[in-house]
CSV table of C-alpha atoms in Angstrom, one decimal:
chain,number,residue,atom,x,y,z
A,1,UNK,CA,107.5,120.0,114.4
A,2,UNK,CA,109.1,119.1,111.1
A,3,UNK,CA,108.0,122.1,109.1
A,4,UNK,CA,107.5,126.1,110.2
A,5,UNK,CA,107.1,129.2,107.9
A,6,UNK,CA,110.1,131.1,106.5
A,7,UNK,CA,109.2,133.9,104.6
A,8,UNK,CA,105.6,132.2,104.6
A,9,UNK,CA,106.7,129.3,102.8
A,10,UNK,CA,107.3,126.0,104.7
A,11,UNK,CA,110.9,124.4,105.6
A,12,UNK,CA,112.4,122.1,107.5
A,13,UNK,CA,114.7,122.5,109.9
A,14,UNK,CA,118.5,124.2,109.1
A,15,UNK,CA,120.8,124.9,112.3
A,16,UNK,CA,120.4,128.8,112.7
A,17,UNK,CA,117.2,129.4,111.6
A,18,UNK,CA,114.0,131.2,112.6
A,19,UNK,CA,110.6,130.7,111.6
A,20,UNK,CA,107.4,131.0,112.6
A,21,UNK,CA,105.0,128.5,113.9
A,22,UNK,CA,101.8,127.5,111.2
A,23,UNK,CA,99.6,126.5,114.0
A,24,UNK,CA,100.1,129.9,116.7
A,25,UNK,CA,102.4,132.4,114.7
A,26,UNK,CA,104.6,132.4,117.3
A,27,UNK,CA,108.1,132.6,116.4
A,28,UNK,CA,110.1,128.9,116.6
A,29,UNK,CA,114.0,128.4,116.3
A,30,UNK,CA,115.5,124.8,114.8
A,31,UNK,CA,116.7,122.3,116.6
A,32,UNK,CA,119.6,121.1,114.8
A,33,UNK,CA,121.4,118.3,117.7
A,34,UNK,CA,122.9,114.7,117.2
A,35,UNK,CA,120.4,113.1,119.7
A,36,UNK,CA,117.0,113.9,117.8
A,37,UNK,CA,115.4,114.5,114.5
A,38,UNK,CA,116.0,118.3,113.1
A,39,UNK,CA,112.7,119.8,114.4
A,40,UNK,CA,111.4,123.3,114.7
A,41,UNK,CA,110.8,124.6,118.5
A,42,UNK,CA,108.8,127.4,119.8
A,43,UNK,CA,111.5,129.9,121.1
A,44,UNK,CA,109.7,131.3,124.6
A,45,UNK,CA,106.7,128.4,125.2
A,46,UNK,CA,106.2,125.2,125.0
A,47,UNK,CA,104.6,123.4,122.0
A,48,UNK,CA,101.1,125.0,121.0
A,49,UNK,CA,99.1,122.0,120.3
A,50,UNK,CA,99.3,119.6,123.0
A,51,UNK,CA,99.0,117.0,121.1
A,52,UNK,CA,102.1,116.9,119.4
A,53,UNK,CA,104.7,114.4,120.6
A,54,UNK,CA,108.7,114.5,120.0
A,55,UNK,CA,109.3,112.5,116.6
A,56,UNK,CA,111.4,110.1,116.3
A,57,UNK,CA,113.4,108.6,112.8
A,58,UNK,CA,110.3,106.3,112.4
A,59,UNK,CA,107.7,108.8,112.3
A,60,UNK,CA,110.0,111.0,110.1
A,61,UNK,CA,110.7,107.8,107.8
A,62,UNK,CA,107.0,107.4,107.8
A,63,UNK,CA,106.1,110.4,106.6
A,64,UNK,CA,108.4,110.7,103.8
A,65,UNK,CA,107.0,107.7,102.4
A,66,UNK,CA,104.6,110.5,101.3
A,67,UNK,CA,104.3,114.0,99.3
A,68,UNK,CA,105.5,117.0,101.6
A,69,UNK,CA,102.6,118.8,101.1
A,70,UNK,CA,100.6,116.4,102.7
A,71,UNK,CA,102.6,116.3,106.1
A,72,UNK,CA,102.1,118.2,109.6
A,73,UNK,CA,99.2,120.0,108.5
A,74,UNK,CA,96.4,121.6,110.3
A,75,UNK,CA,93.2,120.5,110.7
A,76,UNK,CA,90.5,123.0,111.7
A,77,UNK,CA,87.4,122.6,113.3
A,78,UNK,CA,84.9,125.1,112.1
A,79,UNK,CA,82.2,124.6,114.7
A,80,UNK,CA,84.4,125.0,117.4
A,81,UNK,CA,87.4,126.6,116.0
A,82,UNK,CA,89.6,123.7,117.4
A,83,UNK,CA,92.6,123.0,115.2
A,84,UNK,CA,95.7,120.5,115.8
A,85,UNK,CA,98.7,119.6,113.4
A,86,UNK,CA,98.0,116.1,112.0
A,87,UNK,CA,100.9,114.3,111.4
A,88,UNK,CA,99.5,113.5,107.7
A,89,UNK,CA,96.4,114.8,105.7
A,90,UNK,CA,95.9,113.4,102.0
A,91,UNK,CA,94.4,115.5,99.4
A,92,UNK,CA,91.6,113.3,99.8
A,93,UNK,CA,90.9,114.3,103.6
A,94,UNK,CA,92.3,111.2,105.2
A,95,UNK,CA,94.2,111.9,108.3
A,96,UNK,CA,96.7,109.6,109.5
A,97,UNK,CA,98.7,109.2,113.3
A,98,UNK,CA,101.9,108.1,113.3
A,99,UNK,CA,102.0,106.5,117.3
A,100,UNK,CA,104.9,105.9,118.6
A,101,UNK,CA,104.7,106.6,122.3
A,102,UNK,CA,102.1,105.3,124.6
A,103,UNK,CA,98.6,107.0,124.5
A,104,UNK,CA,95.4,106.5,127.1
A,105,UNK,CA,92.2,105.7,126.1
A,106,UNK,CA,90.7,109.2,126.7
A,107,UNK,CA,93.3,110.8,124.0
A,108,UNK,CA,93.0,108.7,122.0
A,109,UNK,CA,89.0,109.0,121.4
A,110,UNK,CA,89.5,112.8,122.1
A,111,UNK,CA,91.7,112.6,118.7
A,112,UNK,CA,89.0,110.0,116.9
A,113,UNK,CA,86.1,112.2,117.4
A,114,UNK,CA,88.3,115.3,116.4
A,115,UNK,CA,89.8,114.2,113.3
A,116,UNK,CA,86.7,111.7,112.6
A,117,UNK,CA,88.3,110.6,109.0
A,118,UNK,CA,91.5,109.1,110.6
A,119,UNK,CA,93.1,105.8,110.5
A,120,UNK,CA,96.7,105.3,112.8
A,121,UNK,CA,99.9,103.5,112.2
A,122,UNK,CA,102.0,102.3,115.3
A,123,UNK,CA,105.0,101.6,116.1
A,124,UNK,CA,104.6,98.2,117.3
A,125,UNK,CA,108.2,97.6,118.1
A,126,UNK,CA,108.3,100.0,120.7
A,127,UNK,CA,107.5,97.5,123.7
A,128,UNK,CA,109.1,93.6,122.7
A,129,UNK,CA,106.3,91.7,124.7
A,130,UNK,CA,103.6,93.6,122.0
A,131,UNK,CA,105.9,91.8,119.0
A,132,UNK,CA,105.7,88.9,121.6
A,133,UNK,CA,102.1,88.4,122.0
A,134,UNK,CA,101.2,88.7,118.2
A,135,UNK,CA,103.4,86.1,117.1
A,136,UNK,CA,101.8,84.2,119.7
A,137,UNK,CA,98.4,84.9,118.8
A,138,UNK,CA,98.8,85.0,115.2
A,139,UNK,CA,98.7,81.2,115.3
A,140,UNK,CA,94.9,81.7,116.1
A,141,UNK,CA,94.4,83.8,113.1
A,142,UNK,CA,91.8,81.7,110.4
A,143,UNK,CA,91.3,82.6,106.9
A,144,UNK,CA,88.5,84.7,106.6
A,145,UNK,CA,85.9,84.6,103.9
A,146,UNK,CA,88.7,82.3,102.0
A,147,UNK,CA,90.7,85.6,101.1
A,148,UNK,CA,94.5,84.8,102.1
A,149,UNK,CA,95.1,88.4,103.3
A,150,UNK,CA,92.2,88.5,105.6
A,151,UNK,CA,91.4,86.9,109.0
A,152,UNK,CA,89.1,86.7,111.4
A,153,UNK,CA,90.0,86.1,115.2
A,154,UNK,CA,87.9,85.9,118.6
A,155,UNK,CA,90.0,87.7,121.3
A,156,UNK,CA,91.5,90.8,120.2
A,157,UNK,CA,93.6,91.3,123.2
A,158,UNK,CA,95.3,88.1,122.6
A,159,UNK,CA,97.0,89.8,119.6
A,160,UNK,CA,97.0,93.3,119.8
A,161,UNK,CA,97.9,96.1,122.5
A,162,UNK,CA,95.0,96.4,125.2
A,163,UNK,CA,95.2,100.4,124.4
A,164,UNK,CA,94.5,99.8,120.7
A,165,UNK,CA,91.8,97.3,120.7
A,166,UNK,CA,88.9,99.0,121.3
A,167,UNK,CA,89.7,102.0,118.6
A,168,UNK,CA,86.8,103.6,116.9
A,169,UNK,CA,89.2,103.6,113.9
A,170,UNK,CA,91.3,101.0,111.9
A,171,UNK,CA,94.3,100.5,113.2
A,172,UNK,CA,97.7,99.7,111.4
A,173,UNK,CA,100.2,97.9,113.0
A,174,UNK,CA,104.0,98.1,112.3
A,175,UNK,CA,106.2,95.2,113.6
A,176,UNK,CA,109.0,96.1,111.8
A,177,UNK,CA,109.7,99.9,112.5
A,178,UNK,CA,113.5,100.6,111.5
A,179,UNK,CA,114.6,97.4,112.2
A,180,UNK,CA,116.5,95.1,110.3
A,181,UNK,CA,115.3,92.0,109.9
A,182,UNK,CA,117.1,88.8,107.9
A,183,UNK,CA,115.3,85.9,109.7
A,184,UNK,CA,113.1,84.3,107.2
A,185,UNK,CA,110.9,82.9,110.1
A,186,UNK,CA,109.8,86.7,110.2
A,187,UNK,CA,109.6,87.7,106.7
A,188,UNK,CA,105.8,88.4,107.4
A,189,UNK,CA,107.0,91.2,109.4
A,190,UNK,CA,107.5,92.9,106.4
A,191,UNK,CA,103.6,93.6,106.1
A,192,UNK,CA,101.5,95.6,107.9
A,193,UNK,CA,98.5,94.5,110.1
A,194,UNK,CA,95.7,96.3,109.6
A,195,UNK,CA,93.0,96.0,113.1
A,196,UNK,CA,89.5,97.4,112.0
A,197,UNK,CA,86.9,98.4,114.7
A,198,UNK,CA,85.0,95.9,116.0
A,199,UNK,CA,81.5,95.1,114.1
A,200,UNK,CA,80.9,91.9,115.3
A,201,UNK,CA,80.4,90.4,118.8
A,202,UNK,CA,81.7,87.0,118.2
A,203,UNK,CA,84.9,88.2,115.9
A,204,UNK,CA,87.2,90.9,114.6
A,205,UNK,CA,88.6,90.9,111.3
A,206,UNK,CA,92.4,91.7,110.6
A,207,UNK,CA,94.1,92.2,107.2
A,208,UNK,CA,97.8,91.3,106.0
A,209,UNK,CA,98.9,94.2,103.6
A,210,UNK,CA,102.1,94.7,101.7
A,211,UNK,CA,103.9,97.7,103.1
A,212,UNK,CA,104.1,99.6,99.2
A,213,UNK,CA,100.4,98.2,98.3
A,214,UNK,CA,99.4,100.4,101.9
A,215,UNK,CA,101.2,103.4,100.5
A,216,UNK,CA,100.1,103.5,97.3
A,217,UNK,CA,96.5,103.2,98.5
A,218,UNK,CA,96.4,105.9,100.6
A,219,UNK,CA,98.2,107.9,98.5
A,220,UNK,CA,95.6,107.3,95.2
A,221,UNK,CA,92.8,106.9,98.0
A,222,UNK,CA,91.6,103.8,96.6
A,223,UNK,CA,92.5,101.8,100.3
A,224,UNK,CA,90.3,103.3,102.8
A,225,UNK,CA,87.0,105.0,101.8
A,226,UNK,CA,84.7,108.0,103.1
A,227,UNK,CA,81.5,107.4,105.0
A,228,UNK,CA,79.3,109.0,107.3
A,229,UNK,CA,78.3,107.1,110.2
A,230,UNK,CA,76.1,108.5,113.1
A,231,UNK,CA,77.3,111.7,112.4
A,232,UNK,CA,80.7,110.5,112.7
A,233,UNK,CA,82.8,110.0,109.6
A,234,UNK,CA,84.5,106.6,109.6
A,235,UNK,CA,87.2,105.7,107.3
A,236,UNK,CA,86.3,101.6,105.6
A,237,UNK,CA,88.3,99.4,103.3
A,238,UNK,CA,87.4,100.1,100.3
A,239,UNK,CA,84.7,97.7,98.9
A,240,UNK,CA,85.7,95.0,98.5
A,241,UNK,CA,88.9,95.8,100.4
A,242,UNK,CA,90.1,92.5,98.9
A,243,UNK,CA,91.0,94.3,96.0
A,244,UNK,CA,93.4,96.9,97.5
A,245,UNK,CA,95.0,93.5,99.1
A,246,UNK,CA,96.2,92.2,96.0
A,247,UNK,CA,98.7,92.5,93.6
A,248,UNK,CA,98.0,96.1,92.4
A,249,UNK,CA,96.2,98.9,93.0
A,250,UNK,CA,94.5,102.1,91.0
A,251,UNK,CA,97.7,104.0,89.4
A,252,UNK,CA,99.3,106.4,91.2
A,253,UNK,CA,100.9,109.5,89.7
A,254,UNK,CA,103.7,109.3,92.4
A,255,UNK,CA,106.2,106.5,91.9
A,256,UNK,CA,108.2,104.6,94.7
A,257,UNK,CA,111.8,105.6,94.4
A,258,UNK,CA,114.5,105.1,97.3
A,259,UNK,CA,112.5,104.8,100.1
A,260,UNK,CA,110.0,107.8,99.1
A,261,UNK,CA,107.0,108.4,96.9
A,262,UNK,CA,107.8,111.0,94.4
A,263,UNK,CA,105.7,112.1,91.1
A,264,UNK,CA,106.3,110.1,87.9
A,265,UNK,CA,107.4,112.3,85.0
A,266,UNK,CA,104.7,111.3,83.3
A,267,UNK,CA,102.5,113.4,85.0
């Protein structure tokens, strides 16, 4: 985990350390090598919410896109008194997954239903045939109601990972991860794809969205809005979505600045 109490206030990682864990109280000890990411481990038992996964420096460069308040926070369950450590939780209630590693079907609806207000973000460059097939099946994509960030397509499969495709929750692909990239044929993997859950039989609809216009939208929580649906709650683009496709978005008080949002001293 990226952050544990010290002294009840939350800190990262610092070779030598103890701390104690938010999620169990149990005491953890940092992790400090070459290999991985700095990262608080439980000192006598292994990691308390099953869910977690080992990060890597793309869910760490992620997160730091955002405020530190908003990362590895618990989510609770009143009715059931189920809690996990969500990799990111907005101010506004919005959980997000940062999905490196492979994930069934099963987990991943167990953690839809859970955190019910969730969209992901994946690591498409983990496997190259996924980066393989989209390229190939973005050739199919067609403009969709004439908006030149949307599109609609038939066959979701042909584009996306078969694990992903049948998600309860829009999904938000990542073809770039930490690579570099300086061919120009490619430039569009600069953006992120976003997959939203299937309403239609005949077609799905998938949006192109600048990486910082993403950011900033979940961050002032004008990208992805708040409704109840069969007593689950499903995040939508915000109508019309269009708008959070475009040049700008509502102002935000934090301000992009080397790699990280931080807040403006205006505010």
């Amino acid at each position: 985990m990226k952050f544990a109490l010290v002294d009840d206030i939350r800190a990262q990682a610092t070779k030598g350390a103890k701390a104690i864990c938010p999620n169990c109280g149990s005491e953890v000890i940092a992790k400090c090598g070459d290999v991985k990411v700095h990262h608080w481990a439980h000192k006598s038992m292994r990691n308390c919410d099953p869910w977690w996964e080992n990060e890597t420096e793309w869910h760490r460069a992620w997160k730091n896109y955002f405020p530190v308040d908003w990362q590895d926070r618990i989510h609770y369950d009143e009715l059931t008194g189920e809690k996990h450590i969500a990799d990111l939780k907005t101010e506004h209630g919005l959980v997000i997954e940062f999905q490196h590693s492979f994930l069934n079907a099963e987990e991943r609806g167990k953690r839809e239903d859970f955190y019910k207000y969730m969209v992901w973000v994946v690591d498409a460059t983990r496997l190259k045939k996924d980066l393989t097939r989209f390229i190939k099946g973005k050739n199919g994509f067609r403009s969709y109601n004439d908006k030149a960030s949307m599109f609609a397509i038939d066959y979701r499969e042909d584009s996306f990972p078969f694990i992903w495709i049948d998600s309860d929750k829009p999904v938000i692909f990542d073809f770039k991860g930490m690579e570099e990239n300086n061919d120009p044929d490619l430039a569009w993997r600069e953006s992120l794809f976003i997959l939203f859950p299937k309403t239609n039989v005949r077609e799905s609809i998938v949006a192109e969205i600048k990486r910082e216009i993403f950011i900033n939208g979940v961050i002032t929580g004008s990208l992805f809005k708040h409704r109840e649906k069969d007593k689950k709650e499903t995040p939508l683009p915000s109508p019309p979505i269009q708008k959070a496709l475009g040049t700008s978005v509502r102002q935000s008080q934090y301000i992009l600045q080397r790699g990280k949002f931080v807040k403006s001293s205006r505010w």
